[in-house]
Structures are given as C-alpha cells and as structure tokens.
PDB file of C-alpha atoms and ligand atoms in Angstrom:
ATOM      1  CA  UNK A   1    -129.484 -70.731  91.032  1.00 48.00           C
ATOM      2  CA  UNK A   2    -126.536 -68.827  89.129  1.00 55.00           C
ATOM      3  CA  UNK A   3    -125.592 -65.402  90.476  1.00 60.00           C
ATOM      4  CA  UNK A   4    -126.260 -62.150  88.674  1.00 65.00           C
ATOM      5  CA  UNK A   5    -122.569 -61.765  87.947  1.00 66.00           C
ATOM      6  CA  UNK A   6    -122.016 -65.492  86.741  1.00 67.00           C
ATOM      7  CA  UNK A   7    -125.043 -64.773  84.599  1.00 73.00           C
ATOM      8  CA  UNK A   8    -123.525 -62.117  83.030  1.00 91.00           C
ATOM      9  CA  UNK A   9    -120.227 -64.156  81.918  1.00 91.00           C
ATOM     10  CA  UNK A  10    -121.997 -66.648  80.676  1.00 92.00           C
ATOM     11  CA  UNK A  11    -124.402 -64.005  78.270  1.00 96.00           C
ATOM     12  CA  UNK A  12    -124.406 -65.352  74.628  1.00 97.00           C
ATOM     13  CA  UNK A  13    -126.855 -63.123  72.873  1.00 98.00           C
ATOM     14  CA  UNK A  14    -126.194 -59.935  74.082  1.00 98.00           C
ATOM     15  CA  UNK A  15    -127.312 -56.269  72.612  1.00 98.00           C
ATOM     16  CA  UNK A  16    -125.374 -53.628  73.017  1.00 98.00           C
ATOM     17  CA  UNK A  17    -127.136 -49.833  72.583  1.00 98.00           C
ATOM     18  CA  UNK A  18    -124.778 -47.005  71.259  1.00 98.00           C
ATOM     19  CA  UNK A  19    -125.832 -43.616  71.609  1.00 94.00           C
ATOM     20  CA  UNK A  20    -124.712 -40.286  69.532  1.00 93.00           C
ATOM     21  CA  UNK A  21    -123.044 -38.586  72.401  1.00 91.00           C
ATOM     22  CA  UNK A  22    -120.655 -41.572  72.752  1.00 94.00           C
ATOM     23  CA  UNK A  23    -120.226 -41.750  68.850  1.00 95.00           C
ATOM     24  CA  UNK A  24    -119.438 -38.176  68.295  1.00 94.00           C
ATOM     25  CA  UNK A  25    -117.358 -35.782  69.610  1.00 94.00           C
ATOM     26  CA  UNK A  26    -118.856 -32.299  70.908  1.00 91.00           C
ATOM     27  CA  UNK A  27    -118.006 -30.896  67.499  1.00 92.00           C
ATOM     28  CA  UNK A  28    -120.342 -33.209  66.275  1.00 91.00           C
ATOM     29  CA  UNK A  29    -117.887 -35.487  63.942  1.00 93.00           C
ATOM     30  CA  UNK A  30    -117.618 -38.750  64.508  1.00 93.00           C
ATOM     31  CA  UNK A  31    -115.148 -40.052  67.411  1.00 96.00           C
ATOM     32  CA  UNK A  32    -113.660 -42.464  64.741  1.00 95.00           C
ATOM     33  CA  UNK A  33    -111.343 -43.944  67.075  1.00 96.00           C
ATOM     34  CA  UNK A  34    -113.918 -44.764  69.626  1.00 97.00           C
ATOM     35  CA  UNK A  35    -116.281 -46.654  66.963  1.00 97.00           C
ATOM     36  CA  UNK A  36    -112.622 -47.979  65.540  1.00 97.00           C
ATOM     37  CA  UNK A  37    -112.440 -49.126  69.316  1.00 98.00           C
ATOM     38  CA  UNK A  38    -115.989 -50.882  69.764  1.00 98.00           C
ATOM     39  CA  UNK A  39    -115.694 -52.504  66.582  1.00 98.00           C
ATOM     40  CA  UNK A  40    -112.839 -54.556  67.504  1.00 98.00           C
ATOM     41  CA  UNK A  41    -114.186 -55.364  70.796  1.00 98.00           C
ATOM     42  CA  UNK A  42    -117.394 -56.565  69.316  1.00 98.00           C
ATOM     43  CA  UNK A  43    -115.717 -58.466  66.407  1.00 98.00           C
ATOM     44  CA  UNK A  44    -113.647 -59.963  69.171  1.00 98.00           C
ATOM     45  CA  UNK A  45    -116.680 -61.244  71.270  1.00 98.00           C
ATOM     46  CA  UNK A  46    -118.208 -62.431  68.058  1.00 97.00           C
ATOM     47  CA  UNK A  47    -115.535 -64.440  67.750  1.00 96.00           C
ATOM     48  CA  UNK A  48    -115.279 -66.201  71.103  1.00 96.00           C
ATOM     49  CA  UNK A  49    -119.125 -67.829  69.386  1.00 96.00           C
ATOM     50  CA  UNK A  50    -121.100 -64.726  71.389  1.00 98.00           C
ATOM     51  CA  UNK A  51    -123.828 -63.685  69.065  1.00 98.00           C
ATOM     52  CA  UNK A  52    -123.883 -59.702  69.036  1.00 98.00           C
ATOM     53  CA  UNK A  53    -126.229 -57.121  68.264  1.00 98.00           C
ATOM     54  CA  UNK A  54    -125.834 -53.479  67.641  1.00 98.00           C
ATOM     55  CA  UNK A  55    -128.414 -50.951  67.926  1.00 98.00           C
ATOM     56  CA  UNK A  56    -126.678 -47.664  66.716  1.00 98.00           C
ATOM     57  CA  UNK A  57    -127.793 -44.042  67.344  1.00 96.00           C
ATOM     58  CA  UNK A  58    -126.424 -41.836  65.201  1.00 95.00           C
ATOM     59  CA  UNK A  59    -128.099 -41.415  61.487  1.00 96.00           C
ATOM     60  CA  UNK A  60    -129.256 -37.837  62.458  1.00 94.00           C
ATOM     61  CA  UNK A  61    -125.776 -36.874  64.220  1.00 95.00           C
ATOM     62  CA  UNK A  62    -123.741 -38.349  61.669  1.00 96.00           C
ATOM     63  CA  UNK A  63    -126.332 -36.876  58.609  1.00 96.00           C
ATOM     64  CA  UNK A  64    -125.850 -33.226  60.595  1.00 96.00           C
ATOM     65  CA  UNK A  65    -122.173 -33.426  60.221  1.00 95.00           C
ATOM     66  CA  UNK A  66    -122.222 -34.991  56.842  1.00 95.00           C
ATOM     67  CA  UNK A  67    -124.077 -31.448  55.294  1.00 96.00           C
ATOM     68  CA  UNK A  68    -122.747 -28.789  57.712  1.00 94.00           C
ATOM     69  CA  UNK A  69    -125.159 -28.637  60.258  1.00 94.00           C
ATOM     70  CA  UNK A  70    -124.948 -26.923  63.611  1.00 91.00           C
ATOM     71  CA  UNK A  71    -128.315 -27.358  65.324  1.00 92.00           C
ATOM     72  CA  UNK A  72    -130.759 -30.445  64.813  1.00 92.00           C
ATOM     73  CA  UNK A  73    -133.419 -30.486  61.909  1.00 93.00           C
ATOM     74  CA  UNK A  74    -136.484 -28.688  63.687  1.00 92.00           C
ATOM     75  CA  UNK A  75    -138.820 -30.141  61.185  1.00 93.00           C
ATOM     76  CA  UNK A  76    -139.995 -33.749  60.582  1.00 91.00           C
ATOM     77  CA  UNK A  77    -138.883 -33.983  56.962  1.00 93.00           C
ATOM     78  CA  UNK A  78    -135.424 -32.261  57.747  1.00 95.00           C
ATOM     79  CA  UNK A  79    -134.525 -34.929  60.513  1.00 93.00           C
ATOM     80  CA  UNK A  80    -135.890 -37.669  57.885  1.00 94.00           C
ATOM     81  CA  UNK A  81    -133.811 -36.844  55.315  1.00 96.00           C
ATOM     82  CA  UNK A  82    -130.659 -35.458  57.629  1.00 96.00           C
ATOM     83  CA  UNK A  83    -130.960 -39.356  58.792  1.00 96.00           C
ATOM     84  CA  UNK A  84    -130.865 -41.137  55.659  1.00 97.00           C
ATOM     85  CA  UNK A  85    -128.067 -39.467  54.717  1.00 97.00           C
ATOM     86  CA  UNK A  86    -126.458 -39.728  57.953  1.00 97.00           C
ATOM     87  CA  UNK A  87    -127.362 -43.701  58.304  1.00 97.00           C
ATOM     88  CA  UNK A  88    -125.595 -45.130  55.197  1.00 97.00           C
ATOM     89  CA  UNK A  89    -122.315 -43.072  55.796  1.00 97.00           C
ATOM     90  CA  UNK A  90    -122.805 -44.628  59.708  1.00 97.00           C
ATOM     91  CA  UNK A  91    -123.249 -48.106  57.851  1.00 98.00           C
ATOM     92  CA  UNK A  92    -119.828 -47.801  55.506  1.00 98.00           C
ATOM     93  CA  UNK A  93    -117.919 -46.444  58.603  1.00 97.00           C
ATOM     94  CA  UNK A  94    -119.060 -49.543  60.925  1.00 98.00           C
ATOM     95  CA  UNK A  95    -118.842 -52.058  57.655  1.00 98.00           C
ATOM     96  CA  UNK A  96    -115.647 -51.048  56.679  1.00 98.00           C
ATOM     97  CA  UNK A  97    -114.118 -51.073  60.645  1.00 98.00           C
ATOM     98  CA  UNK A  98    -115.806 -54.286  61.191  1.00 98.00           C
ATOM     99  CA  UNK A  99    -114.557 -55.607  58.293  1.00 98.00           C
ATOM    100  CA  UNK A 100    -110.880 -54.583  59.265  1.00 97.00           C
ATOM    101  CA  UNK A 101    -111.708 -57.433  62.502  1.00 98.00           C
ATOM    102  CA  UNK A 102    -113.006 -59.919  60.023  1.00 97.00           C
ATOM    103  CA  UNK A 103    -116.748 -59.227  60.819  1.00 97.00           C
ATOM    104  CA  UNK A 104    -119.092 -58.869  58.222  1.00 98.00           C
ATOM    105  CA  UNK A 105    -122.246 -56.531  59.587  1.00 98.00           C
ATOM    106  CA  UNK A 106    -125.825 -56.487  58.384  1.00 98.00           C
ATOM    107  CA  UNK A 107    -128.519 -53.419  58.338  1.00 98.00           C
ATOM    108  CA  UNK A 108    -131.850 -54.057  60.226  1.00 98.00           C
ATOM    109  CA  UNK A 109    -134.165 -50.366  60.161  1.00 97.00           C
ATOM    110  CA  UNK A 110    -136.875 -51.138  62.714  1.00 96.00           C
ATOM    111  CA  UNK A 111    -140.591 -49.109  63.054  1.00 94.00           C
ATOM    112  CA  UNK A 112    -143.005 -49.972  66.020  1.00 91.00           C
ATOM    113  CA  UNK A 113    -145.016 -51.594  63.423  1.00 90.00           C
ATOM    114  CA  UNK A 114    -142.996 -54.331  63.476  1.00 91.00           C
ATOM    115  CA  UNK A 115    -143.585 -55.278  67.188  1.00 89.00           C
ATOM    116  CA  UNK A 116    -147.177 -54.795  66.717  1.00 90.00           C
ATOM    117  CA  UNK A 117    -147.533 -56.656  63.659  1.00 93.00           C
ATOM    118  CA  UNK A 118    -147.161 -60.379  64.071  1.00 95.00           C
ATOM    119  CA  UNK A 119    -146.465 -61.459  60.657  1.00 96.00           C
ATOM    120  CA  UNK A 120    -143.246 -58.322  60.739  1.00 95.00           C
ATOM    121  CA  UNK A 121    -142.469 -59.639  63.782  1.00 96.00           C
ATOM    122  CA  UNK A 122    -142.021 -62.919  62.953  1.00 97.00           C
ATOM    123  CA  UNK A 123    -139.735 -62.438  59.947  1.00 97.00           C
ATOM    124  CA  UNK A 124    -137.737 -59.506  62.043  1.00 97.00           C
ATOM    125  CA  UNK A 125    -137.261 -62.553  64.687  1.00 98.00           C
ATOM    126  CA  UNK A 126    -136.346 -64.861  61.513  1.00 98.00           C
ATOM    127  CA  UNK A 127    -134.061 -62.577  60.223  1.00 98.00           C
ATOM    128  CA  UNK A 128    -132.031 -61.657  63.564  1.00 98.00           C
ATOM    129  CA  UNK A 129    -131.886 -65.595  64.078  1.00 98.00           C
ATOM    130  CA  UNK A 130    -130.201 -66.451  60.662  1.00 98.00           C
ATOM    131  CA  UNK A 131    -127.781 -63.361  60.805  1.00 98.00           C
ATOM    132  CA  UNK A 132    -126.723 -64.200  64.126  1.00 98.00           C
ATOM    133  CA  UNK A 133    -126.155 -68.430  63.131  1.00 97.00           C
ATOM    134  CA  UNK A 134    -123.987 -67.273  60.073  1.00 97.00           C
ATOM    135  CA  UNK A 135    -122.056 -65.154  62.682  1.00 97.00           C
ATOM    136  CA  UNK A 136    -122.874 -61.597  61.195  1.00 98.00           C
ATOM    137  CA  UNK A 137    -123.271 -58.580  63.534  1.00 98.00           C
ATOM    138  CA  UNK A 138    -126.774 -57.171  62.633  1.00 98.00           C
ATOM    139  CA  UNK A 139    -126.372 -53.398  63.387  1.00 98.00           C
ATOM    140  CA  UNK A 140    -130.089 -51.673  63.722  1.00 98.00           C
ATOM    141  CA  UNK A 141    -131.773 -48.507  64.245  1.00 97.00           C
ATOM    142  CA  UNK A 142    -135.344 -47.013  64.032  1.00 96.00           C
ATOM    143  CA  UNK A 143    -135.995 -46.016  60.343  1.00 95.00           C
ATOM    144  CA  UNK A 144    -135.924 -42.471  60.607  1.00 93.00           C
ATOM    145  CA  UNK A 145    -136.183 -41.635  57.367  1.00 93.00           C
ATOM    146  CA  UNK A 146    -139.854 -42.839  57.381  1.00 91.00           C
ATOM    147  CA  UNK A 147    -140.951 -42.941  60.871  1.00 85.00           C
ATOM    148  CA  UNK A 148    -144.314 -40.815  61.782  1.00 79.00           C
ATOM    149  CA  UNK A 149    -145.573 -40.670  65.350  1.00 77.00           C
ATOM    150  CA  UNK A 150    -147.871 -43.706  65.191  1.00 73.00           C
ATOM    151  CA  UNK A 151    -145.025 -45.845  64.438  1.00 75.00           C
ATOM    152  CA  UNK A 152    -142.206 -44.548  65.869  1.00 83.00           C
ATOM    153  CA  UNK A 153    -140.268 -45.525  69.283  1.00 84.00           C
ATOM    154  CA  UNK A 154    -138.617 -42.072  69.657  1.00 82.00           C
ATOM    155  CA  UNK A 155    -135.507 -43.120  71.267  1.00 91.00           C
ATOM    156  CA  UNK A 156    -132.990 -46.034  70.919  1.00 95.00           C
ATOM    157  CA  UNK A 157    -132.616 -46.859  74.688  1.00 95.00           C
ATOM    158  CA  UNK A 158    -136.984 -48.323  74.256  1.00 94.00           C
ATOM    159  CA  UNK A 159    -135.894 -49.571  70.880  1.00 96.00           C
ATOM    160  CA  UNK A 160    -132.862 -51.618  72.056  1.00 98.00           C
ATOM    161  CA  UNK A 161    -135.391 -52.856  74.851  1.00 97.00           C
ATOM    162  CA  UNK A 162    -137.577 -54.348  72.411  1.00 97.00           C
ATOM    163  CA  UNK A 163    -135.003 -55.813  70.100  1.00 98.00           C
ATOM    164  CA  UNK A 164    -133.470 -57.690  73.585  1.00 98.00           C
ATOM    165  CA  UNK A 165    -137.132 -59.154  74.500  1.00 97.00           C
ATOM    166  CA  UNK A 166    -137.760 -59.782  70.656  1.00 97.00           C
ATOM    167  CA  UNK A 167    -134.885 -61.952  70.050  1.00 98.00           C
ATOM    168  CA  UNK A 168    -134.380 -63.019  73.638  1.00 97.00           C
ATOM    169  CA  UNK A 169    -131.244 -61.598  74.590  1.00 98.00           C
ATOM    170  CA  UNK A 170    -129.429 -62.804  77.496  1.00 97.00           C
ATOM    171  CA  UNK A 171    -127.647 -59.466  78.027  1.00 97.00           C
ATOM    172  CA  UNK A 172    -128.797 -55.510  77.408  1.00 98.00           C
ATOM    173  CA  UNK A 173    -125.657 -52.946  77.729  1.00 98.00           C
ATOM    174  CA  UNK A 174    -126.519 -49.376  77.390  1.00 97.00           C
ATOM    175  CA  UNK A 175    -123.532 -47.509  76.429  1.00 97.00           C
ATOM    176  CA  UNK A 176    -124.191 -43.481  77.853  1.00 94.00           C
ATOM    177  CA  UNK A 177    -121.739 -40.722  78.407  1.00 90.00           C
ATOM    178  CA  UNK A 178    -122.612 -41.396  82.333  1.00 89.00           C
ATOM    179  CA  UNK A 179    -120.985 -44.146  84.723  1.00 92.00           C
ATOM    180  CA  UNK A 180    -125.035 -45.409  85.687  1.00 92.00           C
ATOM    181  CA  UNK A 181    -127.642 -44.819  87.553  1.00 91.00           C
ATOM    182  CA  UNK A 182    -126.981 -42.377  90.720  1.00 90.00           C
ATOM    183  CA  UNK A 183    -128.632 -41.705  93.984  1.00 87.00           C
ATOM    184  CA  UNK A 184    -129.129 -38.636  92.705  1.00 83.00           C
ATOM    185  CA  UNK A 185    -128.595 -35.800  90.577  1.00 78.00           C
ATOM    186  CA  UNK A 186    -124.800 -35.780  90.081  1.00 78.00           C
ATOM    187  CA  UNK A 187    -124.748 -32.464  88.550  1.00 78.00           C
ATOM    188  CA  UNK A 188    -126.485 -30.816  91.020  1.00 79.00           C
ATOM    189  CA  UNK A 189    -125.641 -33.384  93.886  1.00 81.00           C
ATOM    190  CA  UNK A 190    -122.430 -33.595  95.471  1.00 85.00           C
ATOM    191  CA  UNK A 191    -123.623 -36.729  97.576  1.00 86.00           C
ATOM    192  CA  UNK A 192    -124.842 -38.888  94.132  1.00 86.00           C
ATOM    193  CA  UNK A 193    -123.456 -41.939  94.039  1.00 90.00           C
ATOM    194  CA  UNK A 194    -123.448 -44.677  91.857  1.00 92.00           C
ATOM    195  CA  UNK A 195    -125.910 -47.612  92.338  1.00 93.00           C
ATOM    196  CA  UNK A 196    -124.535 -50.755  91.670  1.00 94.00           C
ATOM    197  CA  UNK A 197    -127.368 -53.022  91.386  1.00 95.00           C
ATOM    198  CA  UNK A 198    -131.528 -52.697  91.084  1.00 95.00           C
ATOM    199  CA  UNK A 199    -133.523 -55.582  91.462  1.00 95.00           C
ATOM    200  CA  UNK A 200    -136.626 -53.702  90.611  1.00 95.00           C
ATOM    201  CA  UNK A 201    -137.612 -50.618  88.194  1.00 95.00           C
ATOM    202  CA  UNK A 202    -139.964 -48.410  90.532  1.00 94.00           C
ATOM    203  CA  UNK A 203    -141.686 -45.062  90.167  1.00 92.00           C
ATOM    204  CA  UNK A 204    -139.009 -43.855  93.155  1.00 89.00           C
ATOM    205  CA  UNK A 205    -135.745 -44.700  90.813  1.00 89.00           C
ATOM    206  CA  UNK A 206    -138.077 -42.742  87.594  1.00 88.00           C
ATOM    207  CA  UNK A 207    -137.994 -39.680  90.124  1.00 84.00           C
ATOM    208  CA  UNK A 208    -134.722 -39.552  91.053  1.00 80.00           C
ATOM    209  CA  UNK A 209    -133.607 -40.340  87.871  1.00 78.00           C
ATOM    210  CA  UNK A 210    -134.826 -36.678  86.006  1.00 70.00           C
ATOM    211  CA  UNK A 211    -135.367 -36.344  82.104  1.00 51.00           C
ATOM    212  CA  UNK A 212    -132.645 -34.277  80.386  1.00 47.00           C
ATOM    213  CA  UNK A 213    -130.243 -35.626  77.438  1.00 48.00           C
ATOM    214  CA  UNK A 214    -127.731 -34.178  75.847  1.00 44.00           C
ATOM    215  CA  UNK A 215    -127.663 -32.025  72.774  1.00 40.00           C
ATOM    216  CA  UNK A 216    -126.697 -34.397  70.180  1.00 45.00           C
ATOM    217  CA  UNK A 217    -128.737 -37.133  71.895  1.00 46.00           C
ATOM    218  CA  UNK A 218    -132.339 -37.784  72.638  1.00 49.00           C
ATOM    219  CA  UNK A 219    -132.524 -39.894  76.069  1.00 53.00           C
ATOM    220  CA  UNK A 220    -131.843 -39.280  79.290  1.00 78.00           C
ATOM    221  CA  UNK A 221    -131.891 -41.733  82.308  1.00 87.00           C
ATOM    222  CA  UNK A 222    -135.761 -41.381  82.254  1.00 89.00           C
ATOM    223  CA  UNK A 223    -135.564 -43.628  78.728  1.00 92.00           C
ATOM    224  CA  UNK A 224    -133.214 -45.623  79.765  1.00 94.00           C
ATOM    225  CA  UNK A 225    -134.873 -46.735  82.963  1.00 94.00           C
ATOM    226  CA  UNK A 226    -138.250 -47.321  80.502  1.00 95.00           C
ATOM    227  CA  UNK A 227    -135.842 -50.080  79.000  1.00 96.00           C
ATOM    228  CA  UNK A 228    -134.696 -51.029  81.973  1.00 97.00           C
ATOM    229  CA  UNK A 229    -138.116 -51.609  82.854  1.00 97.00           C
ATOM    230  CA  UNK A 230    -139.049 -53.670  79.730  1.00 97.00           C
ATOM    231  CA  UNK A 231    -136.334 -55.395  79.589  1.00 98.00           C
ATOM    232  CA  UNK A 232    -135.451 -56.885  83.078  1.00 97.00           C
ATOM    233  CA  UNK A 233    -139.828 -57.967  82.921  1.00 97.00           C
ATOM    234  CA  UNK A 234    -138.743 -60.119  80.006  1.00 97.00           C
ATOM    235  CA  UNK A 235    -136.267 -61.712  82.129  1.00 96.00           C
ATOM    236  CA  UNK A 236    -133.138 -59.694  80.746  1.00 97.00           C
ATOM    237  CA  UNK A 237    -129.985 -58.477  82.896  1.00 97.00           C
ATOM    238  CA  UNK A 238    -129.329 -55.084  81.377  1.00 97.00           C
ATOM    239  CA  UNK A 239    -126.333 -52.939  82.570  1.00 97.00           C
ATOM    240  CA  UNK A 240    -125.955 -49.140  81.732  1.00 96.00           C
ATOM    241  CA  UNK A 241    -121.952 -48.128  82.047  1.00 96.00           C
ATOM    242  CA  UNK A 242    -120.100 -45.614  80.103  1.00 95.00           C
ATOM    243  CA  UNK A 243    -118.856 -46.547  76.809  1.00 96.00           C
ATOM    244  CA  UNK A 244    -116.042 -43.881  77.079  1.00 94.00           C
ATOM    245  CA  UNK A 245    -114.089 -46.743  77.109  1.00 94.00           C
ATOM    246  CA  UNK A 246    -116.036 -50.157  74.818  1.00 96.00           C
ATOM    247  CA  UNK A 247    -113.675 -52.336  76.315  1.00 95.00           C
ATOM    248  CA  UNK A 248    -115.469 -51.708  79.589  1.00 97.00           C
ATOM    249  CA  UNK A 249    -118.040 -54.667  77.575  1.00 98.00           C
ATOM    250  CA  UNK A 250    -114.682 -57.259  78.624  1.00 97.00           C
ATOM    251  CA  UNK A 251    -115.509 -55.926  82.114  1.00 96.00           C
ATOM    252  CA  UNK A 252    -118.924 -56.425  82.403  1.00 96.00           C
ATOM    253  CA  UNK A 253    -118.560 -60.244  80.857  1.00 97.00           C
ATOM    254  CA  UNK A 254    -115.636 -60.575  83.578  1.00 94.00           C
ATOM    255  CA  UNK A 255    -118.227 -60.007  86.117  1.00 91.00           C
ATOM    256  CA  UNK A 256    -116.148 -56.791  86.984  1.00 91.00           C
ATOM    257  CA  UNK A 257    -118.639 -54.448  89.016  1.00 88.00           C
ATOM    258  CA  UNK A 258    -119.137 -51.761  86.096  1.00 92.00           C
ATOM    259  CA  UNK A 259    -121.877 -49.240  85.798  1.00 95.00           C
ATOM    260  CA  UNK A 260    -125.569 -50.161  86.917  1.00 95.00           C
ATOM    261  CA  UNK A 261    -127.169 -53.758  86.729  1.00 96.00           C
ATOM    262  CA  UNK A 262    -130.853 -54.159  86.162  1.00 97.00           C
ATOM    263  CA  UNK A 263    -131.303 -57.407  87.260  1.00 96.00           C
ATOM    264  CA  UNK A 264    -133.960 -59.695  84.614  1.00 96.00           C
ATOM    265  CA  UNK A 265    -136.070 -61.083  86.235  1.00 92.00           C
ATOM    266  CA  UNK A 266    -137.060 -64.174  85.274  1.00 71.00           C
ATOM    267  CA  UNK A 267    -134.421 -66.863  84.886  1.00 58.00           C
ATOM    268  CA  UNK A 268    -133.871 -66.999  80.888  1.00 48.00           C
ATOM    269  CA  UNK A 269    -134.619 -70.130  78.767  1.00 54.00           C
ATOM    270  CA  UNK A 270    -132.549 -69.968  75.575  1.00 52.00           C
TER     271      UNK A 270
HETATM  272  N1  LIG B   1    -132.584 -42.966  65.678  1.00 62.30           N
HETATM  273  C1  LIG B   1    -131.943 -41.725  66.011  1.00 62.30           C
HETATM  274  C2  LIG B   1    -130.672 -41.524  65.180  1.00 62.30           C
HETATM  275  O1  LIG B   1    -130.101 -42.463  64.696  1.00 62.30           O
HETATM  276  C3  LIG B   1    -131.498 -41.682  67.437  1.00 62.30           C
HETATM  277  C4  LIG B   1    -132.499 -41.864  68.491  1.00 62.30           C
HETATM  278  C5  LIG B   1    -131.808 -41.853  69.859  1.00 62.30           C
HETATM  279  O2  LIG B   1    -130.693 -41.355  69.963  1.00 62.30           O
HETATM  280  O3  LIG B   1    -132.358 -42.330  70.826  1.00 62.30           O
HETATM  281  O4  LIG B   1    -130.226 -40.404  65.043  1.00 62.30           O
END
C-alpha cells in the first residue's frame, strides 16, 4: 500500500486548476510574471515525461482588462463576449510563454454537454489522450462564449474535477490565493488553522468552509470542496495550496507538506 505522500511523487497525469485571482493582479492586468513563472514550471514537469493539464480561469478577467473594464459584465451576452475576447489573448500569452520552455500548448473549450453526452465524451477523452502522448500541454476552460445554464459548470474548480475523473488523473492541484482548507474562518478567526490532510469530504468541512470568492473570481472554498468531493470519489488525490508561488507544484511532487490534501480514494489503475 503506497502512502499518500509517495503517491503524490509518483503522479504522472496530473491537472493543475488556475484561477483569475492568482492570474491577475488587483488592478485586474495580468500578473505576467506569475503565468511567465507557471509556465516554466509546467514545461519543466512536462519534460521529466509527466503528462500535464491546464485548466485556466481567466477569459472574462483577461477580456475585462483587454476593453477597459472595471466591474464584471452583469449580463449574459456581455460576459460571453468579454470572454472570447479575453480567452484568445489568454491563449497567445500562455502559447507564446510556453513556447519560450519548448512546450507547445493546445486549446480544449469544455460545456457540461460533453460529460453528459457519451459520444462528446468519448472524443474529449480521445483528444486529451493523443495531446498528452505527443507531449503537448492541453490548456482548457468552460466555453464561455456559448455556455447557457443547462450546459454550463459555472466555475472552474467543478470543471477541473471533471476533466481529472474524465481523463483519469493521478493528481488534482487547485491553485487559490489561500494556503488550504482552515479550521475555520481565517478572516474572521484568529484560531483557523490550516488542515493538512482530509480523508473524507463531509457536510461538517462544507460548513466550516463558507461561500465567498473574490471579486475577479467566481469560487470560494464551497466549490472547491464540491471538487474535492468529485474528485477524491473517483479515486483522485487533489491538493489545494496557494499558487502565489507555482513552484510550490515541485513541493507538492517532493512530498513537501503544502496546502490541503484530499486524499482519492480508491487506489488508481492507470
Ligand atoms: N470560465 C471563467 C473564465 O475564464 C472562470 C470561471 C471560474 O473562475 O471559476 O473567466
């Protein structure tokens, strides 16, 4: 039986989730040399011969900056267009940085749809597989631009969930502008403290873990622990650390105690 840590080091398809409060700055412009910074650490892991997977917030933030704008779109068509604009200038930033590593990236726009059709399913699943033998870093996000309700997942924390169970992922890291999971509160709790390890995703850690986001952002803890939930069920280890810092990734596949772990599981079969 391998330990949680040990399982970690030895991850070889492993998704890591990128949210717009860690790509921008509070100004809302891109933090250019923190994407600069997770670029090279993901070209570098690609290529040690781990296969990597991106899931990217960002086309709305990005779009905002891109035409001026202050507040978020209120209206559905706004945000759609706001994020098509926003998602190919977030594409040629991450192509060309990638590129500077010698990585070459690929674009996968995901709806729910996909999940729940089995045919779209099946060629999303072919098309991670192939990208990821030809060593390309497929970089994905919802597809904003024509996402409705019915087939939307409303936040990249669920979304990077499903793309882990779809492709069976060994490894899930959440990248958030907080250190984990905590006790508590720890802006309104002076006694919060980090949790280093959950074995289980229950109703108790979905209280203490409240709702809010951030402005630029749309999850909170509360989405993140959804993925948690989904993806530890399918048998994936999933760790949610601050990506401040993306070489913080070398920690995690050190087994260096680093944010929270949601331990899968299942044992994995790949
Ligand atoms: N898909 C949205 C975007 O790229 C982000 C959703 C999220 O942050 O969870 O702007």
């Amino acid at each position: 039986m391998q330990t949680s840590i040990s399982r970690l080091k030895n991850a070889k398809r492993i998704v890591i989730k990128v949210g717009t409060s860690t790509l921008t700055y509070s100004t809302g412009r891109i933090h250019l040399r923190r994407i600069e910074l997770l670029a090279r650490t993901l070209s570098d892991l690609c290529h040690e011969g781990r296969e990597i997977v991106l899931v990217t917030s960002g086309a709305v933030g990005v779009g905002m900056s891109k035409i001026g704008l202050s507040e978020k779109p209120k209206t559905t068509r706004e945000k759609q267009a706001t994020s098509a604009i926003g998602q190919s200038e977030l594409m040629s930033i991450y192509g060309k940085l990638f590129s500077e590593y010698g990585c070459d990236v690929a674009q996968i726009l995901l709806t729910k749809d996909v999940i729940e059709n089995e045919q779209r399913k099946q060629n999303a699943i072919t098309t991670f597989n192939t990208l990821l033998e030809w060593g390309i870093v497929p970089i994905v996000n919802e597809n904003d631009a024509i996402s409705s309700e019915e087939i939307e997942f409303g936040d990249n924390d669920t979304l990077s969930a499903m793309v882990a169970t779809l492709i069976n992922a060994d490894l899930l890291i959440i990248l958030s502008d907080i250190d984990g999971l905590y006790s508590a509160d720890p802006h309104k709790s002076e006694d919060a403290r980090l949790i280093d390890e959950i074995d289980e995703v229950t109703d108790e850690l979905f209280k203490i873990a409240g709702s809010a986001g951030t402005n630029r952002g749309t999850g909170g803890m509360h989405t993140k622990l959804i993925a948690a939930k989904k993806a530890t069920e399918a048998g994936i280890n999933m760790v949610i650390t601050n990506g401040q810092k993306p070489s913080v990734i070398y920690d995690i596949l050190e087994g260096k105690q680093t944010g929270t772990l949601f331990k899968g599981q299942i044992k994995t079969t790949n």
